[in-house]
């Protein structure tokens, strides 16, 4: 024991004496700034001044290769300063937008697209009312859009899957401008029907390309788990954009002099915003090479497969659920302006009121969708979608039972608080069950079911509103959303991760 203690003291040295080889070496290194020899030992770390110089100097290729080598060998990578160059394609998706992130570019284009829609939502039904159309005639007019969407939805989705997301999005924006021009000059049922039919072409072309481009790019960079939250954030941006457009629409109607001209001014503003969307799409959208390939034969093959999606087992319940959801949302959008018109003798005054009401509704919907983005981190999308559509059914029933304007508007806002979040969570369920080659086609199938049933429901709900009351039409819409709740619950139990269609072997 004593000999062991003597060896221990000799190795460490006594107090006040640098005895021991290890302690003498450390004293010498501190005094000179460098070790006597590095043979058999680790090289000394550089001093503080050298480390600071390295921190604020651009890294050379040697340091970059060393960092990449550490990561490849599974070792802990070095913390890089904020200016250290990263793999831009892996971090931000396609490179056309420079340092702007993929999600930011997607949300920018989405905001412009829905800002134009927000401008015309408050006046889209009041404009034909002010020019002499009845509620039943408006139902027939809006049905023209549903018929066109029913015919073109799947072909337009196949076109987006084969021709290119950006090209189809730009064409849809040009078609929207044409529809706005026709609506401004329309004076009778036939002209308004033509406007809504062209709007149906726009809705069919627009239903999938932008979202499919975002999902494809996220999956291409290995971030598929970010898709549900990205779509929920898209719902929030959509709500804010539509709220801003609705508020601006009400202001434009208020500033204009004559009632007939005032209700047409928001359409002109929507044309300007749509042209800005075209420019943004040209600048910010990139090709995703695996899906955006111009191929005429690919379009025909994708179209044939898309027809099979309608009756496919993986998409059947989703399409049926969207049909009943379209009926419920049709009641939500159609009956509120009519009920507000019941409380006011002036149609233009109802149009002014619809601007702030719609703005608040979409702002509340955006806030609700942002909250859904946080909920989706801890809850599955199927349960979230089921709960949200059930809450929307209750809110629609509240609109049917409301006897005063404040209660009516409050129930309307409650319905929109969950509207956008439901759409985001529902679409994420569809994306989990489809491959990249048929993504836009799958979105077109659900959109076709939604808009087609909504148009047919608009005819029936308009006739029910004229024959009985708008409250009866709202109650029917609440019943349709109750059926949607049950169907979404059934569809959500299906196994995710399976593709809807296995693409055929290429010759």
Coordinates of C-alpha atoms in Angstrom, one line a residue:
X1 CA 0.0 0.0 0.0
X2 CA 2.9 2.3 0.9
X3 CA 4.7 1.7 -2.4
X4 CA 1.5 2.4 -4.3
X5 CA 1.1 5.7 -2.5
X6 CA 4.7 6.7 -3.3
X7 CA 4.2 5.9 -7.0
X8 CA 1.0 7.9 -7.0
X9 CA 2.7 10.9 -5.4
X10 CA 5.6 10.7 -7.8
X11 CA 3.4 10.6 -10.8
X12 CA 1.3 13.6 -9.6
X13 CA 4.0 15.6 -8.0
X14 CA 3.8 17.5 -4.7
X15 CA 2.2 20.8 -3.9
X16 CA 4.3 23.7 -5.2
X17 CA 6.5 21.4 -7.4
X18 CA 5.7 20.6 -11.0
X19 CA 7.0 17.1 -10.4
X20 CA 5.9 14.3 -12.6
X21 CA 6.4 14.1 -16.4
X22 CA 2.7 14.9 -17.1
X23 CA 2.5 18.0 -15.0
X24 CA 5.9 19.3 -16.2
X25 CA 4.8 18.9 -19.8
X26 CA 1.6 20.7 -19.2
X27 CA 3.4 23.6 -17.6
X28 CA 5.8 23.8 -20.5
X29 CA 2.9 23.8 -23.0
X30 CA 1.1 26.6 -21.2
X31 CA 4.3 28.7 -21.1
X32 CA 5.3 28.2 -24.8
X33 CA 1.9 27.8 -26.4
X34 CA 2.9 24.5 -28.1
X35 CA 3.9 21.1 -26.9
X36 CA 7.6 19.9 -27.1
X37 CA 6.6 16.9 -29.2
X38 CA 3.4 15.5 -30.6
X39 CA 4.6 11.9 -31.1
X40 CA 2.2 9.4 -29.7
X41 CA -0.1 12.2 -28.4
X42 CA -3.1 14.2 -29.7
X43 CA -2.2 17.5 -31.3
X44 CA -2.9 20.5 -29.1
X45 CA -5.9 22.5 -29.7
X46 CA -5.3 26.0 -31.2
X47 CA -5.5 29.0 -29.0
X48 CA -8.5 31.2 -28.5
X49 CA -7.3 33.7 -31.1
X50 CA -6.9 31.0 -33.7
X51 CA -10.3 29.5 -32.9
X52 CA -12.0 32.9 -33.2
X53 CA -10.2 33.5 -36.5
X54 CA -11.6 30.2 -37.8
X55 CA -15.0 30.9 -36.6
X56 CA -15.4 34.2 -38.5
X57 CA -13.6 33.2 -41.7
X58 CA -15.2 31.4 -44.6
X59 CA -14.5 27.6 -44.5
X60 CA -12.2 26.2 -47.1
X61 CA -12.8 23.0 -49.1
X62 CA -10.7 21.0 -46.6
X63 CA -12.9 21.9 -43.7
X64 CA -16.0 21.1 -45.7
X65 CA -14.7 17.7 -46.7
X66 CA -13.7 17.0 -43.1
X67 CA -17.2 17.8 -41.9
X68 CA -18.8 15.6 -44.6
X69 CA -16.4 12.8 -43.6
X70 CA -17.4 12.9 -40.0
X71 CA -21.1 12.7 -41.0
X72 CA -20.4 9.8 -43.4
X73 CA -18.6 7.9 -40.6
X74 CA -21.5 8.3 -38.2
X75 CA -19.6 10.7 -35.9
X76 CA -21.2 13.7 -34.5
X77 CA -21.0 16.6 -37.0
X78 CA -19.4 19.9 -36.2
X79 CA -21.7 22.8 -35.4
X80 CA -21.6 25.0 -38.4
X81 CA -22.0 28.8 -38.4
X82 CA -25.1 30.2 -40.0
X83 CA -23.2 31.2 -43.1
X84 CA -21.9 27.7 -43.7
X85 CA -23.1 26.6 -47.2
X86 CA -25.6 23.8 -47.1
X87 CA -27.1 21.6 -49.8
X88 CA -29.7 24.0 -51.1
X89 CA -31.6 21.3 -52.9
X90 CA -31.9 19.2 -49.8
X91 CA -32.8 22.1 -47.6
X92 CA -35.2 24.1 -49.8
X93 CA -36.3 21.8 -52.5
X94 CA -36.1 23.1 -56.1
X95 CA -33.6 25.9 -56.6
X96 CA -35.4 28.4 -58.8
X97 CA -36.4 30.4 -55.8
X98 CA -32.9 30.8 -54.5
X99 CA -32.6 30.9 -50.8
X100 CA -36.4 31.1 -50.4
X101 CA -37.7 27.9 -48.8
X102 CA -39.9 25.5 -50.6
X103 CA -42.8 26.1 -48.1
X104 CA -42.5 29.9 -48.4
X105 CA -42.7 29.7 -52.2
X106 CA -45.7 27.4 -52.0
X107 CA -47.5 29.6 -49.6
X108 CA -46.8 32.8 -51.6
X109 CA -48.4 31.4 -54.7
X110 CA -51.3 30.0 -52.7
X111 CA -51.9 33.4 -51.0
X112 CA -52.2 35.1 -54.4
X113 CA -54.5 32.4 -55.7
X114 CA -56.9 32.7 -52.8
X115 CA -56.7 36.4 -52.5
X116 CA -58.4 36.6 -55.9
X117 CA -61.1 34.2 -54.7
X118 CA -61.6 36.2 -51.5
X119 CA -62.3 39.3 -53.6
X120 CA -65.2 37.7 -55.4
X121 CA -66.7 35.5 -52.7
X122 CA -68.8 38.2 -51.0
X123 CA -70.3 39.3 -54.3
X124 CA -70.5 36.2 -56.4
X125 CA -74.1 35.5 -55.4
X126 CA -75.2 39.1 -54.8
X127 CA -74.2 40.2 -58.3
X128 CA -76.7 37.9 -60.1
X129 CA -79.3 38.8 -57.4
X130 CA -78.9 42.5 -58.1
X131 CA -79.4 41.8 -61.9
X132 CA -82.7 40.1 -61.4
X133 CA -82.0 36.4 -60.9
X134 CA -83.9 34.4 -58.3
X135 CA -82.4 32.0 -55.8
X136 CA -83.6 29.0 -57.9
X137 CA -82.0 30.5 -61.0
X138 CA -78.8 31.1 -59.1
X139 CA -78.8 27.4 -58.2
X140 CA -79.1 26.5 -61.9
X141 CA -76.3 28.9 -62.8
X142 CA -73.9 27.5 -60.2
X143 CA -74.8 24.0 -61.4
X144 CA -73.1 24.8 -64.7
X145 CA -69.8 24.9 -62.8
X146 CA -70.4 21.6 -61.3
X147 CA -71.2 19.9 -64.6
X148 CA -68.0 21.2 -66.2
X149 CA -66.0 20.1 -63.2
X150 CA -67.6 16.7 -63.3
X151 CA -66.5 16.2 -66.9
X152 CA -63.0 17.8 -66.7
X153 CA -61.7 17.1 -63.2
X154 CA -60.0 13.7 -63.8
X155 CA -58.6 14.7 -67.3
X156 CA -57.2 17.9 -65.8
X157 CA -55.6 15.9 -63.0
X158 CA -54.0 13.5 -65.5
X159 CA -52.8 16.6 -67.5
X160 CA -51.1 17.9 -64.4
X161 CA -49.5 14.6 -63.6
X162 CA -48.1 14.2 -67.2
X163 CA -47.7 17.7 -68.7
X164 CA -46.4 19.6 -65.6
X165 CA -47.7 21.3 -62.5
X166 CA -46.6 24.8 -63.3
X167 CA -48.0 24.8 -66.9
X168 CA -51.4 23.6 -65.8
X169 CA -51.5 26.2 -62.9
X170 CA -50.7 29.0 -65.3
X171 CA -53.4 27.9 -67.8
X172 CA -56.0 27.7 -65.0
X173 CA -55.2 31.3 -64.0
X174 CA -55.7 32.5 -67.5
X175 CA -59.1 30.7 -67.6
X176 CA -60.0 32.4 -64.3
X177 CA -59.4 35.8 -65.8
X178 CA -61.7 34.9 -68.7
X179 CA -64.5 33.9 -66.3
X180 CA -64.2 37.2 -64.4
X181 CA -64.6 39.1 -67.7
X182 CA -67.7 37.2 -68.6
X183 CA -69.2 37.7 -65.1
X184 CA -68.7 41.5 -65.2
X185 CA -70.7 41.8 -68.5
X186 CA -73.4 39.2 -67.7
X187 CA -77.0 40.4 -67.5
X188 CA -79.1 37.2 -67.8
X189 CA -79.2 33.6 -66.7
X190 CA -77.4 32.3 -69.8
X191 CA -74.5 34.7 -69.5
X192 CA -74.1 34.0 -65.8
X193 CA -74.2 30.3 -66.6
X194 CA -71.4 30.7 -69.2
X195 CA -69.4 32.6 -66.6
X196 CA -69.8 29.8 -64.0
X197 CA -69.1 27.2 -66.6
X198 CA -65.7 28.8 -67.5
X199 CA -65.2 29.1 -63.7
X200 CA -65.7 25.3 -63.6
X201 CA -62.9 24.9 -66.2
X202 CA -60.7 27.0 -63.9
X203 CA -61.6 25.0 -60.8
X204 CA -60.9 21.7 -62.6
X205 CA -57.5 22.8 -63.7
X206 CA -56.6 24.4 -60.4
X207 CA -57.7 21.6 -58.1
X208 CA -54.4 19.8 -57.9
X209 CA -51.2 21.1 -59.5
X210 CA -49.9 23.5 -56.8
X211 CA -50.5 21.2 -53.9
X212 CA -49.2 18.2 -55.8
X213 CA -46.0 20.1 -56.7
X214 CA -45.5 20.9 -53.0
X215 CA -46.0 17.4 -51.8
X216 CA -43.8 15.9 -54.6
X217 CA -41.0 18.3 -53.7
X218 CA -41.3 17.6 -49.9
X219 CA -41.2 13.9 -50.5
X220 CA -38.3 14.2 -53.0
X221 CA -36.2 15.8 -50.3
X222 CA -37.1 13.2 -47.7
X223 CA -39.6 15.3 -45.7
X224 CA -42.8 13.4 -46.2
X225 CA -43.7 13.8 -42.5
X226 CA -43.8 17.5 -43.0
X227 CA -46.7 17.3 -45.5
X228 CA -49.6 17.3 -43.1
X229 CA -48.3 20.3 -41.1
X230 CA -47.4 22.1 -44.4
X231 CA -50.9 21.6 -45.7
X232 CA -52.3 22.9 -42.4
X233 CA -50.2 26.0 -42.6
X234 CA -51.4 26.4 -46.2
X235 CA -55.0 26.4 -44.8
X236 CA -53.9 29.2 -42.4
X237 CA -52.5 31.2 -45.3
X238 CA -55.5 30.5 -47.4
X239 CA -57.8 31.8 -44.6
X240 CA -55.8 35.0 -44.2
X241 CA -55.7 35.6 -47.9
X242 CA -59.4 35.1 -48.4
X243 CA -60.1 37.3 -45.3
X244 CA -58.0 40.1 -46.8
X245 CA -59.7 39.7 -50.1
X246 CA -63.2 39.7 -48.6
X247 CA -62.4 42.8 -46.5
X248 CA -61.0 44.6 -49.6
X249 CA -64.1 43.5 -51.6
X250 CA -66.4 45.1 -49.0
X251 CA -64.4 48.3 -49.1
X252 CA -64.5 48.4 -52.9
X253 CA -68.3 47.9 -52.9
X254 CA -68.6 50.7 -50.3
X255 CA -66.5 53.1 -52.3
X256 CA -68.2 52.6 -55.6
X257 CA -71.2 54.7 -56.4
X258 CA -73.9 52.7 -58.2
X259 CA -75.1 49.3 -56.8
X260 CA -74.7 47.4 -60.1
X261 CA -71.2 48.7 -60.8
X262 CA -70.1 48.4 -57.2
X263 CA -70.7 44.6 -57.1
X264 CA -68.6 44.2 -60.3
X265 CA -65.5 46.1 -59.1
X266 CA -64.1 43.2 -57.0
X267 CA -63.9 41.1 -60.2
X268 CA -61.6 43.7 -61.7
X269 CA -59.3 43.6 -58.7
X270 CA -59.4 39.8 -58.8
X271 CA -58.1 39.9 -62.4
X272 CA -55.1 42.0 -61.4
X273 CA -54.3 39.6 -58.5
X274 CA -54.6 36.6 -60.8
X275 CA -52.1 38.1 -63.3
X276 CA -49.7 38.5 -60.3
X277 CA -50.2 34.8 -59.5
X278 CA -49.1 33.9 -63.0
X279 CA -45.9 35.9 -62.6
X280 CA -45.2 34.3 -59.2
X281 CA -45.7 30.8 -60.7
X282 CA -43.2 31.5 -63.5
X283 CA -40.6 32.7 -61.0
X284 CA -41.0 30.5 -58.0
X285 CA -42.1 27.1 -59.2
X286 CA -39.6 24.5 -60.4
X287 CA -39.9 21.1 -62.0
X288 CA -39.8 18.0 -59.9
X289 CA -38.1 15.7 -62.4
X290 CA -39.9 12.5 -61.3
X291 CA -43.3 13.8 -62.1
X292 CA -43.1 16.9 -64.3
X293 CA -42.3 15.5 -67.7
X294 CA -44.1 16.5 -70.8
X295 CA -45.4 13.2 -72.2
X296 CA -48.4 12.9 -74.4
X297 CA -48.6 9.1 -74.1
X298 CA -48.2 9.6 -70.3
X299 CA -51.3 11.8 -70.2
X300 CA -53.4 9.1 -72.0
X301 CA -52.1 6.4 -69.7
X302 CA -52.6 8.5 -66.6
X303 CA -56.1 9.4 -67.7
X304 CA -57.1 5.8 -68.2
X305 CA -55.7 5.0 -64.7
X306 CA -57.5 8.0 -63.2
X307 CA -60.9 6.7 -64.4
X308 CA -60.2 3.5 -62.4
X309 CA -59.5 5.6 -59.3
X310 CA -63.2 6.5 -59.1
X311 CA -64.2 3.0 -58.2
X312 CA -61.0 1.9 -56.6
X313 CA -61.2 0.5 -53.1
X314 CA -58.7 2.8 -51.6
X315 CA -60.4 6.0 -52.8
X316 CA -64.0 5.0 -52.8
X317 CA -64.9 6.1 -49.2
X318 CA -62.9 9.4 -49.6
X319 CA -64.9 10.3 -52.8
X320 CA -68.2 9.5 -51.2
X321 CA -67.3 11.5 -48.1
X322 CA -66.4 14.5 -50.3
X323 CA -69.8 14.3 -52.1
X324 CA -71.7 14.8 -48.9
X325 CA -69.2 17.4 -47.7
X326 CA -69.8 19.3 -51.0
X327 CA -73.6 19.4 -50.2
X328 CA -73.0 20.8 -46.7
X329 CA -70.5 23.4 -47.8
X330 CA -72.9 24.4 -50.6
X331 CA -75.5 25.1 -48.0
X332 CA -73.0 27.1 -45.9
X333 CA -72.0 29.3 -48.8
X334 CA -75.4 29.8 -50.5
X335 CA -77.7 30.4 -47.6
X336 CA -75.8 32.9 -45.5
X337 CA -76.1 35.8 -48.1
X338 CA -79.8 34.9 -48.6
X339 CA -80.5 34.9 -44.9
X340 CA -78.7 38.2 -44.5
X341 CA -80.7 39.6 -47.4
X342 CA -83.8 38.7 -45.4
X343 CA -82.7 41.0 -42.6
X344 CA -82.0 43.9 -45.1
X345 CA -84.1 45.4 -47.8
X346 CA -81.1 46.6 -49.8
X347 CA -79.0 44.0 -51.6
X348 CA -76.0 46.3 -51.9
X349 CA -76.1 46.8 -48.1
X350 CA -76.0 43.0 -47.7
X351 CA -73.0 43.0 -50.0
X352 CA -71.2 45.6 -47.8
X353 CA -72.0 43.5 -44.7
X354 CA -70.7 40.3 -46.4
X355 CA -67.3 41.8 -46.8
X356 CA -66.4 42.1 -43.1
X357 CA -68.3 38.9 -42.3
X358 CA -66.4 36.8 -44.8
X359 CA -63.1 38.4 -43.8
X360 CA -63.6 37.5 -40.2
X361 CA -64.8 34.0 -41.2
X362 CA -61.7 33.3 -43.2
X363 CA -59.4 34.8 -40.6
X364 CA -60.9 32.6 -38.0
X365 CA -60.5 29.6 -40.4
X366 CA -56.9 30.5 -40.9
X367 CA -56.3 30.6 -37.1
X368 CA -58.1 27.3 -36.7
X369 CA -56.0 25.7 -39.4
X370 CA -52.8 26.9 -37.8
X371 CA -54.0 25.3 -34.5
X372 CA -54.7 22.1 -36.5
X373 CA -51.1 22.1 -37.7
X374 CA -50.0 21.9 -34.0
X375 CA -52.5 19.2 -33.2
X376 CA -51.4 17.0 -36.1
X377 CA -48.0 16.7 -34.4
X378 CA -49.6 14.6 -31.7
X379 CA -52.8 13.2 -33.2
X380 CA -53.4 11.1 -36.4
X381 CA -55.0 13.0 -39.3
X382 CA -57.9 10.6 -39.5
X383 CA -59.2 11.4 -36.0
X384 CA -58.6 15.1 -36.4
X385 CA -60.6 15.2 -39.7
X386 CA -63.5 13.2 -38.2
X387 CA -63.7 15.6 -35.2
X388 CA -63.5 18.7 -37.3
X389 CA -66.3 17.8 -39.8
X390 CA -68.5 16.8 -36.9
X391 CA -68.0 20.3 -35.4
X392 CA -68.8 21.8 -38.7
X393 CA -72.1 19.9 -38.9
X394 CA -73.1 21.3 -35.4
X395 CA -72.3 24.8 -36.5
X396 CA -74.4 24.5 -39.6
X397 CA -77.3 23.3 -37.6
X398 CA -76.8 26.4 -35.4
X399 CA -77.1 28.6 -38.5
X400 CA -80.4 26.9 -39.3
X401 CA -81.8 27.5 -35.8
X402 CA -80.5 31.1 -35.4
X403 CA -83.2 33.7 -35.2
X404 CA -81.1 36.8 -35.1
X405 CA -78.3 38.1 -37.3
X406 CA -75.6 38.0 -34.5
X407 CA -76.4 34.3 -33.8
X408 CA -76.4 33.6 -37.5
X409 CA -73.1 35.2 -38.1
X410 CA -71.6 33.6 -35.0
X411 CA -72.6 30.1 -36.2
X412 CA -71.2 30.9 -39.6
X413 CA -67.8 31.8 -38.1
X414 CA -67.8 28.7 -36.0
X415 CA -68.3 26.6 -39.2
X416 CA -65.4 28.3 -40.9
X417 CA -63.2 27.9 -37.8
X418 CA -62.9 24.2 -38.7
X419 CA -63.5 24.3 -42.4
X420 CA -59.9 24.8 -43.6
X421 CA -58.4 22.5 -41.0
X422 CA -60.7 19.7 -42.1
X423 CA -59.6 20.1 -45.7
X424 CA -55.9 20.0 -44.8
X425 CA -56.2 16.9 -42.6
X426 CA -58.5 15.2 -45.2
X427 CA -56.1 15.8 -48.1
X428 CA -53.2 14.5 -46.0
X429 CA -55.1 11.2 -45.7
X430 CA -55.4 11.1 -49.5
X431 CA -51.7 11.8 -50.0
X432 CA -50.7 8.9 -47.7
X433 CA -52.5 6.5 -50.0
X434 CA -51.3 7.7 -53.4
X435 CA -48.0 7.7 -55.3
X436 CA -46.3 10.6 -57.0
X437 CA -47.4 9.6 -60.5
X438 CA -51.1 9.9 -59.6
X439 CA -51.1 12.5 -56.9
X440 CA -52.9 15.3 -58.9
X441 CA -55.3 12.8 -60.3
X442 CA -56.3 11.6 -56.9
X443 CA -56.9 15.2 -55.7
X444 CA -59.0 15.7 -58.8
X445 CA -61.1 12.7 -58.0
X446 CA -62.0 14.1 -54.5
X447 CA -62.4 17.6 -55.9
X448 CA -64.7 16.2 -58.6
X449 CA -66.8 14.5 -56.0
X450 CA -66.9 17.7 -53.8
X451 CA -67.7 20.2 -56.5
X452 CA -70.0 18.0 -58.5
X453 CA -72.1 17.1 -55.5
X454 CA -72.0 20.7 -54.4
X455 CA -73.4 21.9 -57.7
X456 CA -76.2 19.3 -57.7
X457 CA -76.9 20.1 -54.1
X458 CA -77.0 23.7 -55.0
X459 CA -80.0 23.1 -57.2
X460 CA -81.8 21.1 -54.6
X461 CA -80.9 23.4 -51.8
X462 CA -81.9 26.5 -53.8
X463 CA -85.3 24.9 -54.6
X464 CA -85.7 23.9 -50.9
X465 CA -84.9 27.5 -49.9
X466 CA -87.5 29.0 -52.2
X467 CA -90.2 26.4 -51.4
X468 CA -89.6 26.2 -47.6
X469 CA -87.0 28.5 -46.2
X470 CA -83.2 29.0 -46.1
X471 CA -83.2 27.5 -42.6
X472 CA -84.5 24.2 -44.1
X473 CA -81.7 24.2 -46.6
X474 CA -79.1 24.8 -43.8
X475 CA -80.6 21.9 -41.8
X476 CA -80.3 19.6 -44.9
X477 CA -76.6 20.7 -45.2
X478 CA -76.0 19.8 -41.5
X479 CA -77.4 16.4 -42.2
X480 CA -75.1 15.9 -45.1
X481 CA -72.1 16.8 -43.0
X482 CA -73.2 14.3 -40.4
X483 CA -73.0 11.6 -43.0
X484 CA -69.6 12.9 -44.0
X485 CA -68.4 12.4 -40.4
X486 CA -69.3 8.7 -40.5
X487 CA -67.7 8.2 -43.9
X488 CA -64.4 9.9 -42.9
X489 CA -64.2 7.7 -39.8
X490 CA -64.6 4.7 -42.0
X491 CA -62.1 5.9 -44.6
X492 CA -59.5 6.8 -42.0
X493 CA -59.3 3.2 -40.7
X494 CA -57.9 2.0 -44.1
X495 CA -54.3 1.2 -44.2
X496 CA -52.1 4.2 -45.1
X497 CA -49.0 4.0 -47.2
X498 CA -50.5 1.9 -50.0
X499 CA -50.7 3.4 -53.4
X500 CA -54.0 3.7 -55.2
X501 CA -52.7 2.3 -58.5
X502 CA -49.5 0.5 -59.4
X503 CA -48.2 2.2 -62.5
X504 CA -48.0 0.0 -65.5
X505 CA -44.6 -1.3 -66.7
X506 CA -43.1 0.8 -69.5
X507 CA -42.3 -1.0 -72.7

